[in-house]
Amino acid sequence: MDMNLFNNDIFKQALADVRAEIDEASERKVNIFGDPWYLKYFRWNDTPNTEDEFTTLLDTMNFDIAASTINRNSPSPLRGLDKPKSVKQQLFYHSHTYKIEEETITNLGKQLRMLPNNSAGRRKAYDLYAKALRNLRTKGVNGIHNRMDIIILTLLSNKGVYTVNSTTDPESPLAGTTINFGFDSAHEATFSIPWTEENIETVDVYRDIFDFANGANRPLAKILMRQEQLNYALRTPKLRHLINSLQFQEMPIDQAKLNTFLQQNNLPVIEVVNKIARVQSGDKTTEFQPWTLGALVGIPAGQLGTIESGFMPSELGARSPKANLQWYGRIEMYDWISDITDGSDYTEYLMTSALAAPAVNQIRNIYAGNVLATNG
């Protein structure tokens, strides 16, 4: 089958169908790209902000003031309503570009030339195109998702602070920028004995969790931690002895058994955060875990906030006439075919962008501490 690689009816049909799939998913608000962590606790606000700066109203669980016991004729004490707390935040522009790589182009071209010019051959060609186009869009959208994961997991496990640096975003020109999401320092827990190997015989995990949950002074549904901290907790003799009967006190325990025990004692369950993020600088990629090692974070039930967005230039009239524009929710996608006459590779490009930032409305209802910190 001899054809122009990106200027033929089969490619155009595959591109149209892939774009239709994305339009349908966007309309139905169905996630078809990856499984980002943040979507469990955050939802995108469909209405963009008119300014790059927005205000997050912080939901704080305050106990209602008790009425006073007075004489019948005494004046009733006047109460003042709790003043709403808020924090001003900035929207940030997140973007990256992918292309169908030369190796894929070469393989695609070779396979197309070997296909017979019949219905079976055309179907095979369609499948090859659709796979390459879906992969390009999956990489692009998941990159935006991954950036949201990095920001949110970092701030939750780092007392509400996220900093752009060589670890979190090595290619960003905003290195050194610190964003404070309004964590209440009064909601910081301390642990008398660090969860380290030399202390494994003496650390009382159940007591630490009990004190943590009670010290929050607000209902917690879950305690988030890294796998390393869960593994450590399950190995501690005191926890094994407490959960197992005396006869089987040396038997290992797992997360399910621990969570059942915690639920039976009206304590929040453990959820492990295993997110591994991948970032790039030039041709080099590195991986890291955004969740701070040792951090325990208690969260209330339900959503923790929203993802706020702003108007993109394409929505304000600055739209490229040479590229196709598509939206996946509030994530903008531009795709175009580069031309070798412009000195570029002859291939399909996709630029994925979003003007967005998390609004953590429940930041003052979380309780956090680090089991590796020395607090005395």
Short mmCIF file of C-alpha atoms in Angstrom, two decimals, residues 44-359:
data_model
loop_
_atom_site.label_atom_id
_atom_site.label_comp_id
_atom_site.label_asym_id
_atom_site.label_seq_id
_atom_site.Cartn_x
_atom_site.Cartn_y
_atom_site.Cartn_z
CA TRP A 44 -11.81 20.10 37.98
CA ASN A 45 -13.88 23.26 38.24
CA ASP A 46 -15.54 23.63 34.83
CA THR A 47 -15.74 27.42 35.13
CA PRO A 48 -12.41 29.16 34.43
CA ASN A 49 -11.25 32.09 36.53
CA THR A 50 -11.15 35.46 34.78
CA GLU A 51 -7.85 36.40 36.46
CA ASP A 52 -4.60 34.48 36.96
CA GLU A 53 -4.98 35.00 40.71
CA PHE A 54 -7.86 33.43 42.62
CA THR A 55 -9.00 33.12 46.23
CA THR A 56 -9.56 29.80 47.97
CA LEU A 57 -12.03 29.84 50.82
CA LEU A 58 -10.73 27.45 53.47
CA ASP A 59 -13.29 25.16 55.05
CA THR A 60 -12.43 24.98 58.75
CA MET A 61 -14.25 22.65 61.12
CA ASN A 62 -15.01 24.90 64.08
CA PHE A 63 -16.98 23.62 67.03
CA ASP A 64 -20.10 25.70 67.63
CA ILE A 65 -19.98 27.84 70.77
CA ALA A 66 -22.14 26.59 73.61
CA ALA A 67 -24.92 28.83 74.84
CA SER A 68 -24.46 30.36 78.30
CA THR A 69 -26.64 29.43 81.25
CA ILE A 70 -28.08 32.71 82.52
CA ASN A 71 -30.87 34.14 84.65
CA ARG A 72 -34.19 34.63 82.93
CA ASN A 73 -33.79 38.41 82.98
CA SER A 74 -30.07 38.53 82.17
CA PRO A 75 -28.97 39.86 78.76
CA SER A 76 -28.20 37.15 76.24
CA PRO A 77 -24.45 37.06 75.41
CA LEU A 78 -23.84 38.21 71.85
CA ARG A 79 -21.79 35.86 69.69
CA GLY A 80 -19.80 36.70 66.59
CA LEU A 81 -19.90 34.42 63.57
CA ASP A 82 -16.61 32.77 62.63
CA LYS A 83 -14.83 34.83 60.01
CA PRO A 84 -14.11 32.86 56.84
CA LYS A 85 -10.45 32.18 56.18
CA SER A 86 -9.02 32.34 52.70
CA VAL A 87 -5.73 32.22 50.83
CA LYS A 88 -4.82 33.92 47.56
CA GLN A 89 -3.28 31.67 44.94
CA GLN A 90 -1.79 31.95 41.49
CA LEU A 91 -2.64 29.93 38.41
CA PHE A 92 0.34 28.40 36.64
CA TYR A 93 0.82 27.46 33.00
CA HIS A 94 1.74 23.80 32.49
CA SER A 95 2.72 22.56 29.03
CA HIS A 96 4.77 20.09 27.02
CA THR A 97 4.93 18.81 23.43
CA TYR A 98 5.20 15.30 22.02
CA LYS A 99 5.73 14.05 18.49
CA ILE A 100 5.52 10.69 16.77
CA GLU A 101 9.19 9.75 16.88
CA GLU A 102 11.30 8.99 13.81
CA GLU A 103 11.61 5.31 14.69
CA THR A 104 7.83 4.97 14.90
CA ILE A 105 7.45 6.90 11.63
CA THR A 106 9.92 4.57 9.89
CA ASN A 107 8.24 1.43 11.22
CA LEU A 108 4.82 2.80 10.35
CA GLY A 109 5.93 3.62 6.81
CA LYS A 110 7.47 0.17 6.30
CA GLN A 111 4.40 -1.63 7.61
CA LEU A 112 2.07 0.43 5.45
CA ARG A 113 4.06 -0.35 2.31
CA MET A 114 3.82 -4.08 3.07
CA LEU A 115 0.04 -4.06 3.55
CA PRO A 116 -2.20 -5.22 0.71
CA ASN A 117 -4.44 -2.60 -0.88
CA ASN A 118 -7.69 -4.25 0.21
CA SER A 119 -10.17 -3.94 3.08
CA ALA A 120 -8.02 -6.01 5.44
CA GLY A 121 -4.96 -3.97 4.62
CA ARG A 122 -6.82 -0.70 5.06
CA ARG A 123 -8.16 -1.87 8.45
CA LYS A 124 -4.65 -2.78 9.58
CA ALA A 125 -3.37 0.63 8.45
CA TYR A 126 -6.21 2.33 10.35
CA ASP A 127 -5.31 0.41 13.54
CA LEU A 128 -1.64 1.40 13.23
CA TYR A 129 -2.52 5.07 12.87
CA ALA A 130 -5.09 5.04 15.68
CA LYS A 131 -2.62 3.38 18.08
CA ALA A 132 0.08 5.99 17.37
CA LEU A 133 -2.38 8.89 17.71
CA ARG A 134 -3.88 7.58 20.97
CA ASN A 135 -0.43 7.03 22.43
CA LEU A 136 0.55 10.62 21.62
CA ARG A 137 -2.51 12.01 23.37
CA THR A 138 -2.18 9.68 26.33
CA LYS A 139 1.38 10.88 26.92
CA GLY A 140 0.35 14.52 26.56
CA VAL A 141 -2.66 14.47 28.89
CA ASN A 142 -1.00 12.23 31.46
CA GLY A 143 1.82 14.77 31.66
CA ILE A 144 -0.66 17.39 32.90
CA HIS A 145 -2.14 14.84 35.31
CA ASN A 146 1.34 13.98 36.59
CA ARG A 147 2.14 17.64 37.22
CA MET A 148 -1.05 17.98 39.30
CA ASP A 149 -0.08 14.82 41.21
CA ILE A 150 3.40 16.19 41.93
CA ILE A 151 2.08 19.52 43.22
CA ILE A 152 -0.71 18.05 45.33
CA LEU A 153 1.21 15.12 46.83
CA THR A 154 4.14 17.40 47.67
CA LEU A 155 2.04 20.05 49.39
CA LEU A 156 -0.05 17.54 51.35
CA SER A 157 3.04 15.79 52.72
CA ASN A 158 5.08 18.98 53.19
CA LYS A 159 2.87 21.13 55.45
CA GLY A 160 1.06 22.77 52.55
CA VAL A 161 4.18 23.98 50.74
CA TYR A 162 5.25 23.22 47.16
CA THR A 163 8.54 24.50 45.74
CA VAL A 164 9.62 24.46 42.10
CA ASN A 165 13.16 23.06 42.08
CA SER A 166 15.53 20.78 40.19
CA THR A 167 13.80 17.71 41.63
CA THR A 168 10.15 18.61 41.11
CA ASP A 169 10.51 20.41 37.75
CA PRO A 170 14.07 20.65 36.36
CA GLU A 171 13.04 22.39 33.11
CA SER A 172 10.88 25.08 34.70
CA PRO A 173 12.09 28.71 34.49
CA LEU A 174 10.30 29.29 37.82
CA ALA A 175 12.94 27.53 39.95
CA GLY A 176 12.81 28.74 43.52
CA THR A 177 9.13 29.65 43.42
CA THR A 178 7.39 28.51 46.60
CA ILE A 179 3.62 28.18 46.91
CA ASN A 180 1.99 28.07 50.34
CA PHE A 181 -1.49 26.56 50.34
CA GLY A 182 -2.45 27.69 53.87
CA PHE A 183 -1.71 24.70 56.13
CA ASP A 184 -2.53 25.45 59.78
CA SER A 185 0.66 24.89 61.81
CA ALA A 186 -1.50 24.13 64.85
CA HIS A 187 -2.47 20.89 63.09
CA GLU A 188 1.04 19.47 63.11
CA ALA A 189 1.57 16.24 65.03
CA THR A 190 4.75 15.14 66.79
CA PHE A 191 6.01 11.64 67.58
CA SER A 192 8.13 10.89 70.64
CA ILE A 193 10.02 7.99 69.08
CA PRO A 194 11.06 8.13 65.40
CA TRP A 195 10.11 5.14 63.25
CA THR A 196 13.67 4.00 62.60
CA GLU A 197 15.34 0.59 62.64
CA GLU A 198 17.07 1.16 65.96
CA ASN A 199 13.67 1.88 67.53
CA ILE A 200 11.66 -0.94 65.96
CA GLU A 201 11.38 -2.86 69.25
CA THR A 202 10.08 0.15 71.19
CA VAL A 203 7.89 2.03 68.67
CA ASP A 204 4.21 1.62 69.53
CA VAL A 205 2.46 2.16 66.19
CA TYR A 206 -1.05 1.74 67.56
CA ARG A 207 -0.45 4.32 70.29
CA ASP A 208 1.04 6.71 67.71
CA ILE A 209 -2.00 6.32 65.43
CA PHE A 210 -4.39 6.66 68.37
CA ASP A 211 -2.70 9.83 69.61
CA PHE A 212 -2.47 11.17 66.05
CA ALA A 213 -6.20 10.68 65.42
CA ASN A 214 -7.22 12.15 68.76
CA GLY A 215 -4.79 15.05 68.50
CA ALA A 216 -6.42 16.16 65.25
CA ASN A 217 -9.54 17.34 67.11
CA ARG A 218 -11.52 16.72 63.94
CA PRO A 219 -12.81 13.55 62.25
CA LEU A 220 -10.25 11.83 60.05
CA ALA A 221 -11.22 9.18 57.51
CA LYS A 222 -7.76 8.10 56.38
CA ILE A 223 -4.09 8.42 57.22
CA LEU A 224 -1.90 8.69 54.12
CA MET A 225 1.66 7.39 54.18
CA ARG A 226 4.34 5.89 51.94
CA GLN A 227 4.85 2.15 51.57
CA GLU A 228 8.08 2.33 53.56
CA GLN A 229 6.21 3.57 56.64
CA LEU A 230 3.50 0.92 56.32
CA ASN A 231 6.09 -1.83 55.92
CA TYR A 232 7.86 -0.58 59.04
CA ALA A 233 4.63 -0.44 61.04
CA LEU A 234 3.70 -4.01 60.10
CA ARG A 235 7.10 -5.25 61.25
CA THR A 236 7.00 -3.71 64.72
CA PRO A 237 6.63 -6.37 67.45
CA LYS A 238 4.23 -4.29 69.56
CA LEU A 239 1.72 -3.95 66.72
CA ARG A 240 1.95 -7.63 65.79
CA HIS A 241 1.47 -8.67 69.41
CA LEU A 242 -1.53 -6.35 69.77
CA ILE A 243 -3.36 -7.52 66.65
CA ASN A 244 -2.50 -11.21 66.86
CA SER A 245 -3.48 -13.35 69.80
CA LEU A 246 -0.75 -14.34 72.26
CA GLN A 247 -0.64 -17.78 70.68
CA PHE A 248 0.14 -16.39 67.22
CA GLN A 249 1.91 -13.15 68.16
CA GLU A 250 4.81 -13.74 65.76
CA MET A 251 2.56 -14.16 62.72
CA PRO A 252 2.97 -11.43 60.11
CA ILE A 253 0.17 -8.91 59.58
CA ASP A 254 -0.80 -7.04 56.43
CA GLN A 255 -2.51 -3.75 55.58
CA ALA A 256 -5.98 -5.31 55.38
CA LYS A 257 -5.64 -6.84 58.83
CA LEU A 258 -4.32 -3.57 60.27
CA ASN A 259 -7.14 -1.54 58.74
CA THR A 260 -9.77 -3.96 60.03
CA PHE A 261 -8.30 -3.58 63.51
CA LEU A 262 -8.25 0.22 63.22
CA GLN A 263 -11.87 0.32 62.03
CA GLN A 264 -12.93 -1.87 64.95
CA ASN A 265 -11.39 0.74 67.25
CA ASN A 266 -13.01 3.70 65.42
CA LEU A 267 -9.70 4.94 64.03
CA PRO A 268 -8.88 6.15 60.51
CA VAL A 269 -7.61 3.52 58.08
CA ILE A 270 -4.25 3.57 56.32
CA GLU A 271 -3.96 4.45 52.64
CA VAL A 272 -0.60 4.04 50.94
CA VAL A 273 0.63 6.65 48.45
CA ASN A 274 2.86 4.91 45.93
CA LYS A 275 2.98 7.57 43.21
CA ILE A 276 6.26 7.67 41.27
CA ALA A 277 6.74 10.80 39.15
CA ARG A 278 8.98 11.13 36.12
CA VAL A 279 10.45 14.44 34.99
CA GLN A 280 12.78 15.42 32.17
CA SER A 281 15.69 17.80 31.69
CA GLY A 282 17.08 17.81 28.18
CA ASP A 283 17.46 14.17 27.16
CA LYS A 284 17.70 12.93 30.75
CA THR A 285 14.71 11.65 32.70
CA THR A 286 14.60 10.98 36.44
CA GLU A 287 12.06 9.43 38.77
CA PHE A 288 11.14 10.41 42.32
CA GLN A 289 8.33 10.07 44.84
CA PRO A 290 6.50 13.37 45.48
CA TRP A 291 5.20 12.17 48.86
CA THR A 292 7.66 13.17 51.58
CA LEU A 293 9.35 10.20 53.23
CA GLY A 294 8.02 9.70 56.77
CA ALA A 295 4.98 11.95 56.34
CA LEU A 296 1.69 10.85 57.88
CA VAL A 297 -1.28 12.95 56.79
CA GLY A 298 -4.77 12.55 58.18
CA ILE A 299 -7.55 13.63 55.83
CA PRO A 300 -11.32 14.01 56.27
CA ALA A 301 -13.83 12.04 54.24
CA GLY A 302 -14.78 13.29 50.79
CA GLN A 303 -13.14 15.74 48.42
CA LEU A 304 -10.15 17.83 49.47
CA GLY A 305 -10.58 20.58 46.90
CA THR A 306 -10.80 21.53 43.24
CA ILE A 307 -8.51 22.15 40.31
CA GLU A 308 -9.00 25.77 39.29
CA SER A 309 -8.24 26.91 35.76
CA GLY A 310 -8.01 30.10 33.74
CA PHE A 311 -8.78 31.13 30.18
CA MET A 312 -6.20 29.91 27.69
CA PRO A 313 -5.03 32.25 24.88
CA SER A 314 -6.99 30.18 22.35
CA GLU A 315 -10.20 31.05 24.23
CA LEU A 316 -9.36 34.74 24.02
CA GLY A 317 -8.87 34.86 20.26
CA ALA A 318 -5.17 33.93 20.02
CA ARG A 319 -5.66 30.65 18.16
CA SER A 320 -3.13 29.17 15.74
CA PRO A 321 -4.53 28.84 12.20
CA LYS A 322 -2.03 26.06 11.39
CA ALA A 323 -2.97 23.65 14.20
CA ASN A 324 -6.07 21.74 15.21
CA LEU A 325 -7.47 22.68 18.61
CA GLN A 326 -9.21 20.24 20.93
CA TRP A 327 -10.18 20.23 24.60
CA TYR A 328 -10.17 17.44 27.13
CA GLY A 329 -12.00 19.07 30.00
CA ARG A 330 -9.91 22.15 30.79
CA ILE A 331 -6.79 20.68 29.15
CA GLU A 332 -5.97 22.21 25.79
CA MET A 333 -4.53 20.11 22.95
CA TYR A 334 -3.05 21.45 19.72
CA ASP A 335 -2.01 18.98 17.02
CA TRP A 336 -0.34 19.67 13.70
CA ILE A 337 1.70 18.02 10.96
CA SER A 338 5.15 19.51 10.56
CA ASP A 339 6.50 20.08 7.06
CA ILE A 340 9.99 19.08 5.94
CA THR A 341 10.09 22.26 3.84
CA ASP A 342 10.19 24.16 7.15
CA GLY A 343 13.27 22.24 8.23
CA SER A 344 11.24 20.09 10.65
CA ASP A 345 10.60 16.38 10.87
CA TYR A 346 7.66 15.22 8.82
CA THR A 347 5.51 14.01 11.68
CA GLU A 348 2.48 14.60 13.92
CA TYR A 349 3.03 16.94 16.88
CA LEU A 350 0.83 17.40 19.93
CA MET A 351 1.14 20.23 22.48
CA THR A 352 -0.83 19.74 25.70
CA SER A 353 -1.33 22.68 28.08
CA ALA A 354 -3.37 23.88 31.04
CA LEU A 355 -3.52 27.07 33.09
CA ALA A 356 -4.35 25.51 36.43
CA ALA A 357 -3.62 25.12 40.14
CA PRO A 358 -5.16 23.14 43.00
CA ALA A 359 -7.44 24.87 45.50
#
